[in-house]
Amino acid sequence: MRRRREEPGWLHGQPPPRWARFAPAVALVVLALAQRITPDVELGYFLAGLPPVAAFAYGPAGTAVFAGLVLVLLGMPGLGIAHARGSDLATVAVVGLLSVVIAWVRQRRDAQLVSVRTVAEAAQLAVLPPVPDRVGPVRCAGLYRAAQRGTLVGGDLYDVRAGPYGVRALVGDVQGHGLAAVGTVAALLGAFREGVLDDPELAEVAARLDRRLLADTASSVDSSVKEPELFATALLLEFPPGLGLVRMVSCGHPPALLLRAFTVSEVAVEPGPPLGLGLAGPTLATVTAVPLLPGDRLLAHTDGVTEARDAAGHFYPLADRLPALAGAPEGLAGAVWRDLLAFTEGGPRDDVALLVLSLPDRAAPGDTDGPGNTAGPGNTEDPAAPAGRGGEPGA
C-alpha cells in the first residue's frame, strides 16, 4: 500500500543525489578551464562561492578538502586561475571555514531529522498499518494519501479485520485532516478492532464507534484544554462466512460503488447520522445486505476523492470514470489515484482513502468460506435470502 504523496528528498534528511555531489566539482573544473581560455576576463574569483555550495552536498571533511583546493587554485598565480592577494585569500579562507561549520550543522540536523522521521513513520504505521492483500476469504487493496505533506496518516482511515463473525472492514473520515486528526483516527480504529472481536452485530460495532467519539468529546470538554467537537463519517462492511453477500452500515458516509464486470452502480444503503454527534440514540443503525456475484468488486472511498476539483471547479466523477479504469494493470485503487492526479493537475487537497474489496471468483482448495460454497456447520443462511441481522438485500 502506497501512502506517500512524494518521497522525502535530499533536503529532508536523505542523502543528496549524485548530481548535487558532482555539481561543485564540475563547476570548479568549468571555471578553471574558462579562466585559462579567456585570460582577459577575471572568472577565478567565482571559485570563492563554491565551498558554501559544497557544504550542502558534502560533510565537514569533504567541504574542508574542497575549500582547501579552492585556496590552492586562487593562491598560486602560476596556475593562471587568479591573482589573489593576501587579504583576498584570507576572505576566501574565512568563507571556507564557515562552509565547514555549515556542513557540520547540516549533517547533524540531517541525522536528527532521519531519526525523528523514522520514529514518526513507525508511530503512524502502528496507527494505520498497511492492508494485507487478503483477509480471510476477502481480497483487499488499499490506497491512502494524506493531505498534509510529510505525513503518512491524516483524517481518513480504513481497516480490514477477520473475527468470529466474519471479515469486517471500516472506511471513515474524521473531522479535519493532518496530524490534528490522528488521535481521533487512532481512537476509532481501536474501537473498531475491539468490535470486530466482541460485537456479533455490525450495527453494534457502529454504536461502539459512536460511543467512543462521544466519550472523547466529553473528556475534552471537561478538561482545561478546549477541543473542537469530534465527529466522523464511516462505512462499515461485513462479509459473513460462507455467504456470497456483504452487509453494510453507513454513518453519514459516501456510499460504496459496486463494480460488476464493467458496470458501476452505487450501493443503496440507508444513511445514518455521523458518529460522535449523539444523534443515533438507542436505536441501532440499519444494516443493508447486498448479494455478491463472482468477480464483483466493492470500492469504498472517502469524500476526498469525489470532492476533488479540476481547474474549472468540476467535481471528480468517480462513478463515470470507474469502468474505464477497471482493467488497469496497476490495480483499481492505483488507477483511480493516477486518474485523480491527472484530473486535479497535482492531486486533491484533502485526505484520500480507497479500499477495494472482493470475494474470490471460486473457492481455492481447502477454502470453505468463499462464495458458492456450502455453509459450514451451524450456518443455515441462504445467500439469496434477506440477511438475518437487520437488512434486506439491495443493490
Coordinates of C-alpha atoms in Angstrom, one line a residue:
M1 CA 0.0 0.0 0.0
R2 CA 1.4 3.3 -1.0
R3 CA 0.6 6.3 1.1
R4 CA 3.2 9.0 0.4
R5 CA 2.4 11.8 -1.9
E6 CA 6.1 12.2 -2.5
E7 CA 9.2 10.6 -1.2
P8 CA 11.4 12.6 1.2
G9 CA 14.2 14.3 -0.8
W10 CA 17.7 15.3 0.0
L11 CA 16.5 18.5 1.7
H12 CA 14.5 16.4 4.1
G13 CA 17.3 14.3 5.6
Q14 CA 18.0 11.8 2.8
P15 CA 21.5 11.5 1.2
P16 CA 22.0 14.1 -1.5
P17 CA 21.6 12.8 -5.1
R18 CA 24.7 12.3 -7.3
W19 CA 24.2 15.4 -9.3
A20 CA 24.4 17.5 -6.1
R21 CA 27.7 15.9 -5.2
F22 CA 29.2 16.3 -8.6
A23 CA 27.9 19.9 -9.2
P24 CA 30.6 21.8 -7.2
A25 CA 33.4 19.7 -8.7
V26 CA 32.1 20.2 -12.2
A27 CA 31.7 24.0 -11.6
L28 CA 35.2 24.2 -10.3
V29 CA 36.6 22.5 -13.4
V30 CA 34.5 24.6 -15.8
L31 CA 35.5 27.9 -14.1
A32 CA 39.2 26.9 -14.2
L33 CA 39.1 26.0 -17.9
A34 CA 37.1 29.1 -18.7
Q35 CA 39.7 31.3 -17.0
R36 CA 42.5 29.7 -18.9
I37 CA 40.7 30.1 -22.2
T38 CA 39.8 33.8 -21.5
P39 CA 42.7 35.2 -19.5
D40 CA 41.4 38.8 -20.1
V41 CA 38.2 38.1 -18.2
E42 CA 38.5 37.6 -14.4
L43 CA 36.5 34.5 -13.6
G44 CA 38.7 32.9 -10.9
Y45 CA 37.1 34.7 -8.0
F46 CA 33.8 32.9 -8.7
L47 CA 35.6 29.9 -7.1
A48 CA 35.2 31.5 -3.7
G49 CA 31.4 30.8 -3.9
L50 CA 31.8 27.1 -4.4
P51 CA 32.7 26.0 -0.8
P52 CA 29.2 27.1 0.6
V53 CA 27.6 25.2 -2.3
A54 CA 29.7 22.1 -1.4
A55 CA 28.5 22.3 2.2
F56 CA 25.0 21.2 1.1
A57 CA 26.3 18.1 -0.6
Y58 CA 29.4 17.1 1.5
G59 CA 30.2 16.6 5.1
P60 CA 32.7 18.7 7.1
A61 CA 35.7 16.8 5.9
G62 CA 34.7 16.9 2.2
T63 CA 33.9 20.6 2.4
A64 CA 37.3 21.3 4.0
V65 CA 39.1 19.5 1.2
F66 CA 37.0 21.4 -1.3
A67 CA 37.8 24.8 0.4
G68 CA 41.5 23.9 0.5
L69 CA 41.5 23.1 -3.2
V70 CA 39.9 26.5 -3.9
L71 CA 42.6 28.2 -1.8
V72 CA 45.3 26.5 -3.7
L73 CA 43.9 27.4 -7.1
L74 CA 43.5 31.1 -6.1
G75 CA 46.8 31.3 -4.2
M76 CA 49.1 30.0 -6.9
P77 CA 49.5 32.7 -9.7
G78 CA 51.5 30.2 -11.8
L79 CA 48.3 28.3 -12.5
G80 CA 46.8 31.2 -14.2
I81 CA 43.4 30.8 -12.5
A82 CA 43.5 34.0 -10.4
H83 CA 45.9 36.5 -8.9
A84 CA 44.6 36.7 -5.3
R85 CA 46.4 38.8 -2.7
G86 CA 46.8 38.1 1.0
S87 CA 43.5 39.8 2.0
D88 CA 41.6 38.1 -0.7
L89 CA 42.9 34.7 0.4
A90 CA 42.1 35.5 4.0
T91 CA 38.5 36.2 2.9
V92 CA 38.2 33.0 1.0
A93 CA 39.7 31.1 3.9
V94 CA 37.0 32.6 6.2
V95 CA 34.3 31.6 3.7
G96 CA 35.7 28.1 3.6
L97 CA 35.8 27.8 7.4
L98 CA 32.2 29.0 7.6
S99 CA 31.3 26.4 4.9
V100 CA 32.8 23.7 7.0
V101 CA 30.7 24.8 10.0
I102 CA 27.6 24.8 7.8
A103 CA 28.3 21.3 6.6
W104 CA 28.8 20.1 10.2
V105 CA 25.5 21.7 11.3
R106 CA 23.7 20.3 8.3
Q107 CA 25.0 16.8 8.8
R108 CA 23.9 16.8 12.4
R109 CA 20.5 18.2 11.5
D110 CA 20.0 15.6 8.8
A111 CA 20.9 12.8 11.2
Q112 CA 18.3 14.1 13.8
L113 CA 15.7 14.6 11.1
V114 CA 16.2 11.0 9.8
S115 CA 15.8 9.7 13.4
V116 CA 12.7 11.8 14.1
R117 CA 11.1 10.8 10.8
T118 CA 11.8 7.1 11.4
V119 CA 10.1 7.3 14.8
A120 CA 7.2 9.2 13.3
E121 CA 6.7 6.8 10.5
A122 CA 6.8 3.8 12.9
A123 CA 4.2 5.5 15.1
Q124 CA 1.9 6.4 12.2
L125 CA 2.2 2.9 10.7
A126 CA 1.3 1.5 14.1
V127 CA -1.9 3.5 14.0
L128 CA -2.8 2.7 10.4
P129 CA -0.8 -0.4 9.2
P130 CA -0.9 -1.5 5.5
V131 CA -3.9 -3.6 4.5
P132 CA -2.9 -7.1 3.5
D133 CA -3.7 -8.5 0.1
R134 CA -6.1 -10.9 1.6
V135 CA -8.0 -11.1 4.9
G136 CA -9.8 -14.5 5.3
P137 CA -11.7 -15.0 2.0
V138 CA -11.7 -11.3 1.2
R139 CA -9.3 -9.9 -1.3
C140 CA -8.2 -6.3 -0.3
A141 CA -6.4 -3.4 -2.0
G142 CA -6.0 -0.1 -0.3
L143 CA -4.5 3.3 -1.1
Y144 CA -4.0 6.2 1.3
R145 CA -2.8 9.7 0.7
A146 CA -2.6 12.3 3.5
A147 CA -3.2 15.9 2.5
Q148 CA -0.5 17.2 4.8
R149 CA 2.9 16.7 3.2
G150 CA 5.4 14.6 5.1
T151 CA 2.8 12.6 7.0
L152 CA 1.5 9.0 6.4
V153 CA -1.7 9.3 8.3
G154 CA -4.3 12.1 8.1
G155 CA -8.0 12.4 8.9
D156 CA -9.1 9.4 6.8
L157 CA -8.9 5.8 8.0
Y158 CA -9.6 2.2 6.9
D159 CA -9.0 -1.2 8.2
V160 CA -10.0 -4.8 7.4
R161 CA -10.1 -7.4 10.2
A162 CA -11.2 -11.0 10.5
G163 CA -13.2 -12.1 13.5
P164 CA -15.6 -14.7 14.8
Y165 CA -18.5 -13.1 12.9
G166 CA -16.7 -12.8 9.5
V167 CA -14.4 -10.3 7.9
R168 CA -15.3 -6.7 8.7
A169 CA -14.0 -3.5 7.1
L170 CA -14.1 0.1 8.0
V171 CA -13.7 3.3 5.9
G172 CA -14.0 6.6 7.7
D173 CA -13.3 10.3 7.6
V174 CA -12.9 12.3 10.8
Q175 CA -13.3 16.0 11.2
G176 CA -10.3 17.9 9.9
H177 CA -7.2 16.4 8.4
G178 CA -3.5 16.2 9.1
L179 CA -1.8 15.4 12.3
A180 CA -4.5 17.0 14.4
A181 CA -6.9 14.2 13.4
V182 CA -4.6 11.3 14.0
G183 CA -5.7 11.0 17.7
T184 CA -9.3 10.6 16.6
V185 CA -8.3 8.1 13.9
A186 CA -6.4 6.0 16.4
A187 CA -9.4 6.0 18.8
L188 CA -11.8 4.9 16.1
L189 CA -9.5 2.2 14.8
G190 CA -9.0 0.8 18.3
A191 CA -12.8 0.7 19.0
F192 CA -13.4 -0.9 15.6
R193 CA -10.8 -3.7 16.2
E194 CA -12.5 -4.4 19.6
G195 CA -15.9 -4.5 18.0
V196 CA -14.7 -7.0 15.3
L197 CA -14.0 -9.5 18.1
D198 CA -16.7 -8.7 20.6
D199 CA -19.9 -7.5 18.8
P200 CA -22.0 -10.1 17.0
E201 CA -24.0 -7.4 15.1
L202 CA -22.4 -5.0 12.7
A203 CA -24.8 -2.2 13.9
E204 CA -23.3 -2.8 17.4
V205 CA -19.8 -2.0 16.0
A206 CA -21.2 1.3 14.7
A207 CA -22.7 2.1 18.1
R208 CA -19.4 1.3 19.7
L209 CA -17.6 3.8 17.5
D210 CA -20.2 6.4 18.2
R211 CA -19.8 6.0 22.0
R212 CA -16.0 6.3 21.6
L213 CA -16.2 9.7 20.0
L214 CA -18.9 10.9 22.4
A215 CA -16.6 9.9 25.3
D216 CA -13.7 11.6 23.8
T217 CA -15.7 14.8 23.2
A218 CA -17.0 14.7 26.8
S219 CA -13.4 14.3 28.2
S220 CA -12.2 17.2 26.1
V221 CA -15.0 19.4 27.4
D222 CA -14.2 18.6 31.0
S223 CA -10.5 19.2 30.6
S224 CA -8.9 22.7 30.7
V225 CA -7.9 22.4 27.0
K226 CA -10.8 23.1 24.7
E227 CA -11.1 20.7 21.8
P228 CA -13.5 21.1 18.9
E229 CA -16.5 18.8 18.7
L230 CA -15.4 15.4 17.3
F231 CA -17.4 13.7 14.6
A232 CA -16.7 11.3 11.8
T233 CA -18.4 9.6 8.9
A234 CA -17.9 5.9 8.4
L235 CA -18.9 3.0 6.3
L236 CA -18.8 -0.5 7.9
L237 CA -18.8 -3.7 5.8
E238 CA -19.2 -7.3 6.9
F239 CA -18.5 -10.4 4.9
P240 CA -20.2 -13.2 6.8
P241 CA -18.5 -16.6 6.5
G242 CA -19.9 -19.0 3.8
L243 CA -22.3 -16.4 2.2
G244 CA -21.8 -14.6 -1.1
L245 CA -23.0 -11.2 0.3
V246 CA -21.8 -8.2 2.2
R247 CA -23.6 -6.3 4.9
M248 CA -23.2 -2.6 5.2
V249 CA -23.9 0.2 7.7
S250 CA -23.5 3.8 6.7
C251 CA -22.9 6.6 9.2
G252 CA -23.2 9.6 7.0
H253 CA -20.5 8.3 4.7
P254 CA -20.5 8.4 0.9
P255 CA -21.9 5.1 -0.5
A256 CA -19.7 2.4 -1.8
L257 CA -19.6 1.6 -5.5
L258 CA -20.2 -1.9 -6.9
L259 CA -18.2 -2.8 -9.9
R260 CA -19.8 -5.8 -11.7
A261 CA -17.8 -6.5 -14.9
F262 CA -17.6 -3.0 -16.4
T263 CA -20.9 -1.8 -14.9
V264 CA -20.8 0.5 -11.9
S265 CA -23.7 1.1 -9.5
E266 CA -24.0 2.9 -6.3
V267 CA -24.9 0.6 -3.4
A268 CA -28.1 1.9 -1.9
V269 CA -27.6 1.9 1.9
E270 CA -29.9 3.8 4.3
P271 CA -27.6 6.5 5.7
G272 CA -27.5 7.1 9.4
P273 CA -26.1 10.1 11.3
P274 CA -22.4 10.7 11.5
L275 CA -20.5 9.3 14.5
G276 CA -19.9 11.4 17.6
L277 CA -22.9 13.7 17.3
G278 CA -25.1 11.8 19.7
L279 CA -27.9 11.7 17.1
A280 CA -28.2 7.9 16.8
G281 CA -29.9 7.4 20.1
P282 CA -30.6 3.9 21.5
T283 CA -31.8 2.6 18.1
L284 CA -29.2 0.6 16.2
A285 CA -28.2 1.6 12.7
T286 CA -29.9 0.0 9.7
V287 CA -27.9 -2.9 8.1
T288 CA -28.2 -3.5 4.4
A289 CA -27.3 -6.8 2.8
V290 CA -26.1 -6.9 -0.8
P291 CA -25.6 -10.1 -2.7
L292 CA -22.3 -10.5 -4.5
L293 CA -21.5 -12.4 -7.7
P294 CA -18.2 -13.9 -8.5
G295 CA -15.9 -11.2 -9.8
D296 CA -17.8 -8.3 -8.1
R297 CA -15.6 -5.6 -6.6
L298 CA -16.6 -3.1 -4.0
L299 CA -14.9 0.3 -3.9
A300 CA -15.3 2.2 -0.6
H301 CA -13.8 5.7 -0.6
T302 CA -13.8 9.0 1.3
D303 CA -15.0 12.3 0.1
G304 CA -11.5 13.4 -0.6
V305 CA -12.0 11.5 -3.9
T306 CA -15.4 12.7 -5.1
E307 CA -15.0 16.3 -3.8
A308 CA -11.7 16.8 -5.6
R309 CA -12.0 19.5 -8.3
D310 CA -10.3 20.3 -11.6
A311 CA -9.1 23.7 -12.7
A312 CA -12.7 24.6 -13.8
G313 CA -14.2 23.7 -10.4
H314 CA -15.8 20.4 -11.5
F315 CA -16.0 17.5 -9.1
Y316 CA -14.2 14.3 -9.9
P317 CA -16.8 11.9 -11.5
L318 CA -15.7 8.7 -9.8
A319 CA -18.6 6.5 -10.9
D320 CA -18.4 7.7 -14.5
R321 CA -14.7 7.1 -14.9
L322 CA -14.5 3.8 -13.0
P323 CA -15.5 1.5 -15.9
A324 CA -12.5 2.7 -18.0
L325 CA -10.2 2.1 -15.0
A326 CA -11.5 -1.4 -14.1
G327 CA -8.9 -3.3 -16.1
A328 CA -5.8 -1.2 -15.3
P329 CA -2.7 -3.3 -14.7
E330 CA -1.7 -1.4 -11.6
G331 CA -5.0 -2.3 -9.9
L332 CA -8.2 -0.4 -9.4
A333 CA -7.1 1.7 -6.5
G334 CA -3.8 2.8 -8.2
A335 CA -5.6 3.5 -11.4
V336 CA -8.1 5.8 -9.6
W337 CA -5.3 7.7 -7.9
R338 CA -3.4 8.3 -11.2
D339 CA -6.6 9.4 -12.9
L340 CA -7.3 11.7 -9.9
L341 CA -3.9 13.2 -10.1
A342 CA -4.4 14.0 -13.8
F343 CA -7.9 15.3 -13.3
T344 CA -6.9 17.7 -10.5
E345 CA -3.5 18.6 -12.1
G346 CA -1.4 17.8 -9.0
G347 CA -3.6 15.9 -6.6
P348 CA -6.6 16.7 -4.2
R349 CA -6.2 19.0 -1.2
D350 CA -8.0 16.6 1.2
D351 CA -7.0 13.2 2.5
V352 CA -7.8 10.4 0.2
A353 CA -8.6 6.8 1.1
L354 CA -9.6 4.0 -1.3
L355 CA -10.4 0.4 -0.3
V356 CA -11.2 -2.3 -2.9
L357 CA -12.8 -5.5 -1.5
S358 CA -13.9 -8.6 -3.3
L359 CA -14.6 -12.3 -2.8
P360 CA -12.6 -14.9 -4.8
D361 CA -14.1 -16.0 -8.1
R362 CA -14.1 -19.6 -7.0
A363 CA -13.0 -21.4 -3.8
A364 CA -9.4 -22.4 -3.5
P365 CA -8.7 -25.9 -2.3
G366 CA -9.4 -26.0 1.4
D367 CA -11.3 -22.7 1.3
T368 CA -14.6 -23.2 2.9
D369 CA -15.9 -19.7 3.2
G370 CA -15.8 -18.4 -0.4
P371 CA -19.0 -17.6 -2.4
G372 CA -20.9 -20.5 -3.7
N373 CA -19.6 -22.9 -1.1
T374 CA -21.9 -24.8 1.2
A375 CA -22.3 -23.1 4.5
G376 CA -20.4 -24.6 7.4
P377 CA -21.9 -26.4 10.4
G378 CA -24.5 -24.4 12.1
N379 CA -24.7 -21.9 9.3
T380 CA -28.1 -22.2 7.6
E381 CA -28.4 -18.8 6.0
D382 CA -29.2 -18.6 2.3
P383 CA -27.0 -16.1 0.4
A384 CA -30.1 -15.1 -1.7
A385 CA -32.3 -14.6 1.4
P386 CA -32.6 -11.5 3.4
A387 CA -29.8 -11.0 6.0
G388 CA -30.7 -12.4 9.3
R389 CA -29.2 -9.4 11.1
G390 CA -31.2 -6.4 10.1
G391 CA -31.3 -5.7 6.4
E392 CA -32.8 -6.6 3.1
P393 CA -30.6 -7.3 0.1
G394 CA -30.3 -4.2 -2.1
A395 CA -28.3 -3.1 -5.0

